[in-house]
PDB file of C-alpha atoms in Angstrom:
ATOM      1  CA  GLU A 102       0.000   0.000   0.000  1.00  0.00           C
ATOM      2  CA  ALA A 103       1.388   3.340  -1.068  1.00  0.00           C
ATOM      3  CA  ASP A 104       1.652   5.994   1.614  1.00  0.00           C
ATOM      4  CA  ILE A 105       1.623   9.542   0.346  1.00  0.00           C
ATOM      5  CA  TYR A 106      -0.120  12.298   2.206  1.00  0.00           C
ATOM      6  CA  GLN A 107      -1.312  15.763   1.330  1.00  0.00           C
ATOM      7  CA  THR A 108      -2.534  18.502   3.628  1.00  0.00           C
ATOM      8  CA  PRO A 109      -4.799  20.302   3.699  1.00  0.00           C
ATOM      9  CA  ARG A 110      -7.364  18.374   1.679  1.00  0.00           C
ATOM     10  CA  TYR A 111      -9.442  21.499   1.103  1.00  0.00           C
ATOM     11  CA  LEU A 112      -8.433  25.153   1.369  1.00  0.00           C
ATOM     12  CA  VAL A 113     -10.368  28.347   0.741  1.00  0.00           C
ATOM     13  CA  ILE A 114      -8.204  31.448   0.892  1.00  0.00           C
ATOM     14  CA  GLY A 115      -8.348  35.082  -0.109  1.00  0.00           C
ATOM     15  CA  THR A 116      -6.426  36.727  -2.916  1.00  0.00           C
ATOM     16  CA  GLY A 117      -2.896  37.776  -2.059  1.00  0.00           C
ATOM     17  CA  LYS A 118      -2.340  35.259   0.724  1.00  0.00           C
ATOM     18  CA  LYS A 119       0.737  33.077   0.892  1.00  0.00           C
ATOM     19  CA  ILE A 120       0.002  29.360   1.106  1.00  0.00           C
ATOM     20  CA  THR A 121       1.975  26.155   1.339  1.00  0.00           C
ATOM     21  CA  LEU A 122       0.576  22.821   0.271  1.00  0.00           C
ATOM     22  CA  GLU A 123       2.195  19.924   2.064  1.00  0.00           C
ATOM     23  CA  CYS A 124       3.155  16.562   0.576  1.00  0.00           C
ATOM     24  CA  SER A 125       4.913  13.731   2.364  1.00  0.00           C
ATOM     25  CA  GLN A 126       5.639  10.137   1.471  1.00  0.00           C
ATOM     26  CA  THR A 127       6.876   7.288   3.652  1.00  0.00           C
ATOM     27  CA  MET A 128       8.059   4.984   0.862  1.00  0.00           C
ATOM     28  CA  GLY A 129      11.580   6.367   0.559  1.00  0.00           C
ATOM     29  CA  HIS A 130      10.935   7.339  -3.051  1.00  0.00           C
ATOM     30  CA  ASP A 131      13.584   9.558  -4.590  1.00  0.00           C
ATOM     31  CA  LYS A 132      11.338  11.178  -7.205  1.00  0.00           C
ATOM     32  CA  MET A 133       8.393  13.438  -6.434  1.00  0.00           C
ATOM     33  CA  TYR A 134       6.006  15.457  -8.584  1.00  0.00           C
ATOM     34  CA  TRP A 135       3.306  18.140  -8.406  1.00  0.00           C
ATOM     35  CA  TYR A 136       0.417  18.171 -10.865  1.00  0.00           C
ATOM     36  CA  GLN A 137      -2.387  20.668 -11.357  1.00  0.00           C
ATOM     37  CA  GLN A 138      -5.758  19.316 -12.449  1.00  0.00           C
ATOM     38  CA  ASP A 139      -8.995  21.165 -13.124  1.00  0.00           C
ATOM     39  CA  PRO A 140     -12.192  19.116 -12.556  1.00  0.00           C
ATOM     40  CA  GLY A 141     -12.637  16.426 -15.182  1.00  0.00           C
ATOM     41  CA  MET A 142      -9.553  17.547 -17.013  1.00  0.00           C
ATOM     42  CA  GLU A 143      -6.098  16.224 -17.755  1.00  0.00           C
ATOM     43  CA  LEU A 144      -3.095  16.443 -15.443  1.00  0.00           C
ATOM     44  CA  HIS A 145      -0.488  19.149 -15.932  1.00  0.00           C
ATOM     45  CA  LEU A 146       2.986  18.686 -14.460  1.00  0.00           C
ATOM     46  CA  ILE A 147       4.109  21.859 -12.681  1.00  0.00           C
ATOM     47  CA  HIS A 148       7.166  20.747 -10.679  1.00  0.00           C
ATOM     48  CA  TYR A 149       9.258  17.660 -10.091  1.00  0.00           C
ATOM     49  CA  SER A 150      12.274  16.524  -8.114  1.00  0.00           C
ATOM     50  CA  TYR A 151      14.698  13.666  -8.636  1.00  0.00           C
ATOM     51  CA  GLY A 152      16.129  13.885  -5.152  1.00  0.00           C
ATOM     52  CA  VAL A 153      17.128  16.112  -2.265  1.00  0.00           C
ATOM     53  CA  ASN A 154      18.089  19.635  -3.384  1.00  0.00           C
ATOM     54  CA  SER A 155      16.902  18.870  -6.925  1.00  0.00           C
ATOM     55  CA  THR A 156      13.841  20.659  -8.333  1.00  0.00           C
ATOM     56  CA  GLU A 157      12.686  21.360 -11.880  1.00  0.00           C
ATOM     57  CA  LYS A 158       9.770  23.154 -13.493  1.00  0.00           C
ATOM     58  CA  GLY A 159       7.304  21.089 -15.445  1.00  0.00           C
ATOM     59  CA  ASP A 160       5.430  21.642 -18.656  1.00  0.00           C
ATOM     60  CA  LEU A 161       2.824  24.004 -17.257  1.00  0.00           C
ATOM     61  CA  SER A 162       3.997  27.454 -16.309  1.00  0.00           C
ATOM     62  CA  SER A 163       3.265  28.020 -12.669  1.00  0.00           C
ATOM     63  CA  GLU A 164       3.792  30.859 -10.222  1.00  0.00           C
ATOM     64  CA  SER A 165       4.413  28.382  -7.453  1.00  0.00           C
ATOM     65  CA  THR A 166       7.746  27.239  -6.022  1.00  0.00           C
ATOM     66  CA  VAL A 167       8.858  23.983  -4.440  1.00  0.00           C
ATOM     67  CA  SER A 168      11.653  22.765  -2.206  1.00  0.00           C
ATOM     68  CA  ARG A 169      13.145  19.347  -1.471  1.00  0.00           C
ATOM     69  CA  ILE A 170      15.194  19.500   1.684  1.00  0.00           C
ATOM     70  CA  ARG A 171      14.238  16.015   2.876  1.00  0.00           C
ATOM     71  CA  THR A 172      13.555  12.926   0.790  1.00  0.00           C
ATOM     72  CA  GLU A 173      10.084  12.437   2.187  1.00  0.00           C
ATOM     73  CA  HIS A 174       8.841  16.040   1.970  1.00  0.00           C
ATOM     74  CA  PHE A 175       8.000  18.130  -1.118  1.00  0.00           C
ATOM     75  CA  PRO A 176       5.987  21.252  -0.257  1.00  0.00           C
ATOM     76  CA  LEU A 177       4.553  23.632  -2.851  1.00  0.00           C
ATOM     77  CA  THR A 178       4.252  27.351  -2.077  1.00  0.00           C
ATOM     78  CA  LEU A 179       2.210  30.107  -3.662  1.00  0.00           C
ATOM     79  CA  GLU A 180       3.618  33.482  -2.559  1.00  0.00           C
ATOM     80  CA  SER A 181       0.485  35.412  -3.541  1.00  0.00           C
ATOM     81  CA  ALA A 182      -2.630  33.417  -4.323  1.00  0.00           C
ATOM     82  CA  ARG A 183      -4.918  34.523  -7.158  1.00  0.00           C
ATOM     83  CA  PRO A 184      -8.316  33.244  -8.350  1.00  0.00           C
ATOM     84  CA  SER A 185      -6.554  31.702 -11.378  1.00  0.00           C
ATOM     85  CA  HIS A 186      -4.791  29.352  -8.939  1.00  0.00           C
ATOM     86  CA  THR A 187      -8.106  27.732  -8.055  1.00  0.00           C
ATOM     87  CA  SER A 188      -7.627  24.063  -8.932  1.00  0.00           C
ATOM     88  CA  GLN A 189      -6.825  20.632  -7.559  1.00  0.00           C
ATOM     89  CA  TYR A 190      -3.176  19.955  -6.787  1.00  0.00           C
ATOM     90  CA  LEU A 191      -1.935  16.373  -6.823  1.00  0.00           C
ATOM     91  CA  CYS A 192       1.358  15.205  -5.395  1.00  0.00           C
ATOM     92  CA  ALA A 193       2.975  11.964  -6.571  1.00  0.00           C
ATOM     93  CA  SER A 194       6.130   9.987  -5.997  1.00  0.00           C
ATOM     94  CA  SER A 195       7.975   7.175  -7.720  1.00  0.00           C
ATOM     95  CA  GLY A 196      10.821   4.927  -6.703  1.00  0.00           C
ATOM     96  CA  ARG A 197      13.472   2.752  -8.278  1.00  0.00           C
ATOM     97  CA  GLY A 198      11.110  -0.016  -9.415  1.00  0.00           C
ATOM     98  CA  LEU A 199      11.450  -1.308 -12.964  1.00  0.00           C
ATOM     99  CA  ALA A 200       8.308   0.375 -14.257  1.00  0.00           C
ATOM    100  CA  GLY A 201       8.740   3.544 -12.225  1.00  0.00           C
ATOM    101  CA  GLU A 202       5.022   3.869 -11.630  1.00  0.00           C
ATOM    102  CA  GLN A 203       3.784   6.896  -9.750  1.00  0.00           C
ATOM    103  CA  TYR A 204       1.833   6.838  -6.516  1.00  0.00           C
ATOM    104  CA  PHE A 205      -0.531   9.723  -5.900  1.00  0.00           C
ATOM    105  CA  GLY A 206      -1.734  11.512  -2.824  1.00  0.00           C
ATOM    106  CA  PRO A 207      -5.434  12.345  -2.315  1.00  0.00           C
ATOM    107  CA  GLY A 208      -5.004  15.905  -3.566  1.00  0.00           C
ATOM    108  CA  THR A 209      -5.592  19.411  -2.233  1.00  0.00           C
ATOM    109  CA  ARG A 210      -8.607  21.270  -3.546  1.00  0.00           C
ATOM    110  CA  LEU A 211      -7.677  24.982  -3.523  1.00  0.00           C
ATOM    111  CA  THR A 212     -10.170  27.799  -3.951  1.00  0.00           C
ATOM    112  CA  VAL A 213      -8.938  31.382  -4.076  1.00  0.00           C
ATOM    113  CA  THR A 214     -11.628  34.006  -3.581  1.00  0.00           C
TER     114      THR A 214
ATOM    115  CA  ALA B 160       8.182  13.008 -28.125  1.00  0.00           C
ATOM    116  CA  GLN B 161       5.719  10.589 -26.639  1.00  0.00           C
ATOM    117  CA  SER B 162       1.970  11.178 -26.710  1.00  0.00           C
ATOM    118  CA  VAL B 163      -1.144   9.402 -25.511  1.00  0.00           C
ATOM    119  CA  THR B 164      -4.623   9.450 -27.021  1.00  0.00           C
ATOM    120  CA  GLN B 165      -7.760   8.342 -25.246  1.00  0.00           C
ATOM    121  CA  PRO B 166     -10.326   8.750 -28.011  1.00  0.00           C
ATOM    122  CA  ASP B 167     -13.410   8.419 -25.820  1.00  0.00           C
ATOM    123  CA  ILE B 168     -14.174  11.307 -23.463  1.00  0.00           C
ATOM    124  CA  HIS B 169     -17.183   9.516 -21.977  1.00  0.00           C
ATOM    125  CA  ILE B 170     -18.235   5.867 -21.977  1.00  0.00           C
ATOM    126  CA  THR B 171     -21.599   4.694 -20.679  1.00  0.00           C
ATOM    127  CA  VAL B 172     -22.216   1.042 -19.858  1.00  0.00           C
ATOM    128  CA  SER B 173     -24.818  -0.915 -17.966  1.00  0.00           C
ATOM    129  CA  GLU B 174     -23.870  -2.663 -14.762  1.00  0.00           C
ATOM    130  CA  GLY B 175     -22.771  -6.199 -15.563  1.00  0.00           C
ATOM    131  CA  ALA B 176     -21.775  -5.380 -19.129  1.00  0.00           C
ATOM    132  CA  SER B 177     -18.238  -5.713 -20.421  1.00  0.00           C
ATOM    133  CA  LEU B 178     -15.976  -2.701 -20.785  1.00  0.00           C
ATOM    134  CA  GLU B 179     -13.120  -1.672 -23.035  1.00  0.00           C
ATOM    135  CA  LEU B 180     -11.391   1.707 -22.740  1.00  0.00           C
ATOM    136  CA  ARG B 181      -9.081   2.626 -25.566  1.00  0.00           C
ATOM    137  CA  CYS B 182      -5.584   4.016 -25.338  1.00  0.00           C
ATOM    138  CA  ASN B 183      -3.186   4.692 -28.190  1.00  0.00           C
ATOM    139  CA  TYR B 184       0.340   5.971 -27.760  1.00  0.00           C
ATOM    140  CA  SER B 185       3.049   7.381 -29.924  1.00  0.00           C
ATOM    141  CA  TYR B 186       6.585   6.350 -29.039  1.00  0.00           C
ATOM    142  CA  GLY B 187       9.296   4.671 -31.044  1.00  0.00           C
ATOM    143  CA  ALA B 188      10.684   2.117 -28.619  1.00  0.00           C
ATOM    144  CA  THR B 189       8.939  -0.174 -26.182  1.00  0.00           C
ATOM    145  CA  PRO B 190       7.157   2.109 -23.748  1.00  0.00           C
ATOM    146  CA  TYR B 191       6.257   1.783 -20.109  1.00  0.00           C
ATOM    147  CA  LEU B 192       2.440   1.824 -19.998  1.00  0.00           C
ATOM    148  CA  PHE B 193       0.044   2.467 -17.147  1.00  0.00           C
ATOM    149  CA  TRP B 194      -3.647   2.730 -16.381  1.00  0.00           C
ATOM    150  CA  TYR B 195      -4.850   4.774 -13.425  1.00  0.00           C
ATOM    151  CA  VAL B 196      -8.320   5.317 -11.962  1.00  0.00           C
ATOM    152  CA  GLN B 197      -9.508   8.472 -10.229  1.00  0.00           C
ATOM    153  CA  SER B 198     -12.668   8.709  -8.155  1.00  0.00           C
ATOM    154  CA  PRO B 199     -14.228  12.164  -7.684  1.00  0.00           C
ATOM    155  CA  GLY B 200     -12.189  14.373  -5.390  1.00  0.00           C
ATOM    156  CA  GLN B 201      -9.419  11.800  -5.037  1.00  0.00           C
ATOM    157  CA  GLY B 202      -5.938  11.173  -6.346  1.00  0.00           C
ATOM    158  CA  LEU B 203      -5.042   8.613  -8.991  1.00  0.00           C
ATOM    159  CA  GLN B 204      -4.732   4.936  -8.148  1.00  0.00           C
ATOM    160  CA  LEU B 205      -2.605   2.585 -10.237  1.00  0.00           C
ATOM    161  CA  LEU B 206      -4.682  -0.186 -11.839  1.00  0.00           C
ATOM    162  CA  LEU B 207      -1.958  -1.945 -13.791  1.00  0.00           C
ATOM    163  CA  LYS B 208       1.307  -1.478 -15.645  1.00  0.00           C
ATOM    164  CA  TYR B 209       3.276  -2.971 -18.525  1.00  0.00           C
ATOM    165  CA  PHE B 210       6.969  -2.695 -19.288  1.00  0.00           C
ATOM    166  CA  SER B 211       8.010  -6.117 -20.573  1.00  0.00           C
ATOM    167  CA  GLY B 212       7.000  -9.765 -20.791  1.00  0.00           C
ATOM    168  CA  ASP B 213       3.486 -11.064 -21.260  1.00  0.00           C
ATOM    169  CA  THR B 214       1.485  -8.552 -23.261  1.00  0.00           C
ATOM    170  CA  LEU B 215      -1.705  -9.291 -21.314  1.00  0.00           C
ATOM    171  CA  VAL B 216      -1.411  -7.824 -17.832  1.00  0.00           C
ATOM    172  CA  GLN B 217      -3.726  -8.280 -14.911  1.00  0.00           C
ATOM    173  CA  GLY B 218      -4.460  -5.497 -12.490  1.00  0.00           C
ATOM    174  CA  ILE B 219      -6.488  -4.750  -9.432  1.00  0.00           C
ATOM    175  CA  LYS B 220     -10.294  -4.669  -9.233  1.00  0.00           C
ATOM    176  CA  GLY B 221     -10.657  -7.263 -12.010  1.00  0.00           C
ATOM    177  CA  PHE B 222      -9.146  -5.111 -14.765  1.00  0.00           C
ATOM    178  CA  GLU B 223      -6.762  -6.275 -17.454  1.00  0.00           C
ATOM    179  CA  ALA B 224      -5.011  -4.612 -20.374  1.00  0.00           C
ATOM    180  CA  GLU B 225      -3.334  -5.855 -23.513  1.00  0.00           C
ATOM    181  CA  PHE B 226      -0.268  -4.292 -25.112  1.00  0.00           C
ATOM    182  CA  LYS B 227      -0.415  -4.485 -28.896  1.00  0.00           C
ATOM    183  CA  ARG B 228       2.783  -3.150 -30.411  1.00  0.00           C
ATOM    184  CA  SER B 229       1.483  -3.350 -34.002  1.00  0.00           C
ATOM    185  CA  GLN B 230      -1.447  -1.111 -33.105  1.00  0.00           C
ATOM    186  CA  SER B 231       0.391   1.076 -30.567  1.00  0.00           C
ATOM    187  CA  SER B 232      -2.438   0.367 -28.186  1.00  0.00           C
ATOM    188  CA  PHE B 233      -2.906  -0.524 -24.543  1.00  0.00           C
ATOM    189  CA  ASN B 234      -6.655  -0.994 -24.073  1.00  0.00           C
ATOM    190  CA  LEU B 235      -8.182  -1.582 -20.657  1.00  0.00           C
ATOM    191  CA  ARG B 236     -10.850  -4.249 -20.246  1.00  0.00           C
ATOM    192  CA  LYS B 237     -13.178  -5.642 -17.623  1.00  0.00           C
ATOM    193  CA  PRO B 238     -15.607  -8.494 -18.264  1.00  0.00           C
ATOM    194  CA  SER B 239     -18.362  -7.283 -15.929  1.00  0.00           C
ATOM    195  CA  VAL B 240     -18.620  -3.708 -14.715  1.00  0.00           C
ATOM    196  CA  HIS B 241     -19.822  -2.812 -11.219  1.00  0.00           C
ATOM    197  CA  TRP B 242     -21.474   0.474 -10.266  1.00  0.00           C
ATOM    198  CA  SER B 243     -18.422   1.280  -8.131  1.00  0.00           C
ATOM    199  CA  ASP B 244     -16.253   1.324 -11.279  1.00  0.00           C
ATOM    200  CA  ALA B 245     -17.750   4.687 -12.273  1.00  0.00           C
ATOM    201  CA  ALA B 246     -14.738   7.021 -12.288  1.00  0.00           C
ATOM    202  CA  GLU B 247     -12.212   8.757 -14.512  1.00  0.00           C
ATOM    203  CA  TYR B 248      -9.615   6.516 -16.158  1.00  0.00           C
ATOM    204  CA  PHE B 249      -6.227   7.743 -17.317  1.00  0.00           C
ATOM    205  CA  CYS B 250      -3.753   6.006 -19.579  1.00  0.00           C
ATOM    206  CA  ALA B 251      -0.102   7.033 -19.285  1.00  0.00           C
ATOM    207  CA  VAL B 252       3.120   6.260 -21.133  1.00  0.00           C
ATOM    208  CA  ARG B 253       6.724   6.986 -20.437  1.00  0.00           C
ATOM    209  CA  SER B 254       9.930   6.282 -22.268  1.00  0.00           C
ATOM    210  CA  GLY B 255      12.897   4.458 -20.822  1.00  0.00           C
ATOM    211  CA  GLY B 256      14.933   7.633 -20.819  1.00  0.00           C
ATOM    212  CA  SER B 257      12.607   9.724 -18.664  1.00  0.00           C
ATOM    213  CA  TYR B 258      10.862   9.348 -15.353  1.00  0.00           C
ATOM    214  CA  ILE B 259       8.103  11.723 -16.462  1.00  0.00           C
ATOM    215  CA  PRO B 260       5.009   9.998 -17.861  1.00  0.00           C
ATOM    216  CA  THR B 261       2.667  11.540 -20.397  1.00  0.00           C
ATOM    217  CA  PHE B 262      -0.983  11.211 -19.443  1.00  0.00           C
ATOM    218  CA  GLY B 263      -3.996  10.982 -21.703  1.00  0.00           C
ATOM    219  CA  ARG B 264      -6.916  13.358 -21.233  1.00  0.00           C
ATOM    220  CA  GLY B 265      -8.907  10.677 -19.455  1.00  0.00           C
ATOM    221  CA  THR B 266     -12.122   8.747 -20.113  1.00  0.00           C
ATOM    222  CA  SER B 267     -15.090   9.219 -17.837  1.00  0.00           C
ATOM    223  CA  LEU B 268     -16.925   5.950 -17.174  1.00  0.00           C
ATOM    224  CA  ILE B 269     -20.621   6.157 -16.361  1.00  0.00           C
ATOM    225  CA  VAL B 270     -22.338   3.012 -15.113  1.00  0.00           C
ATOM    226  CA  HIS B 271     -26.112   2.648 -15.424  1.00  0.00           C
ATOM    227  CA  PRO B 272     -27.974   0.296 -13.076  1.00  0.00           C
TER     228      PRO B 272
END
């Protein structure tokens, strides 16, 4: 059973606020990812990390930032939230298995008013 | 570059009927292929994966998929659908040289009683 956690599950916040979405995994996976997904839509990769102190931007331009100071932790920060940031954010991780499949957290549903 | 096509945006089936969800990919070498399921408001759960060996793979919840190299397809099947199978299904492919998968746009499965 994969163990990857995201908090909060739901967040409603006003424009201009700084927020951090938390993601942690207990599987010792070296690779972690953040996706943005609007309801019923495809996934867009916004950030990924191949290990501690390694972070890269994904395909979708995002005003968020990430850090990877510990293997198990990959938080995403929005310095100044805007209504256009309203979306679902999914965190995932993958290990050194042959297929390299990803394991996903339950997601954070963010609404910016 | 790799790409994934899920030609059906919505599929409606009756409970107890068989199911096939289509997935076509574009990639030159043998790809790593995945099917994920997403229930409303949740993250993605891995159903099954293929990266080598037997081209018919079994997954969780009674699903199976068949890799057909000649057709560049990896279709998902289930012989008898249950109402709890109603969800969004995503096909994904990645190359051997990247840990980043490409996801399809998803197929929404509706199950009628």
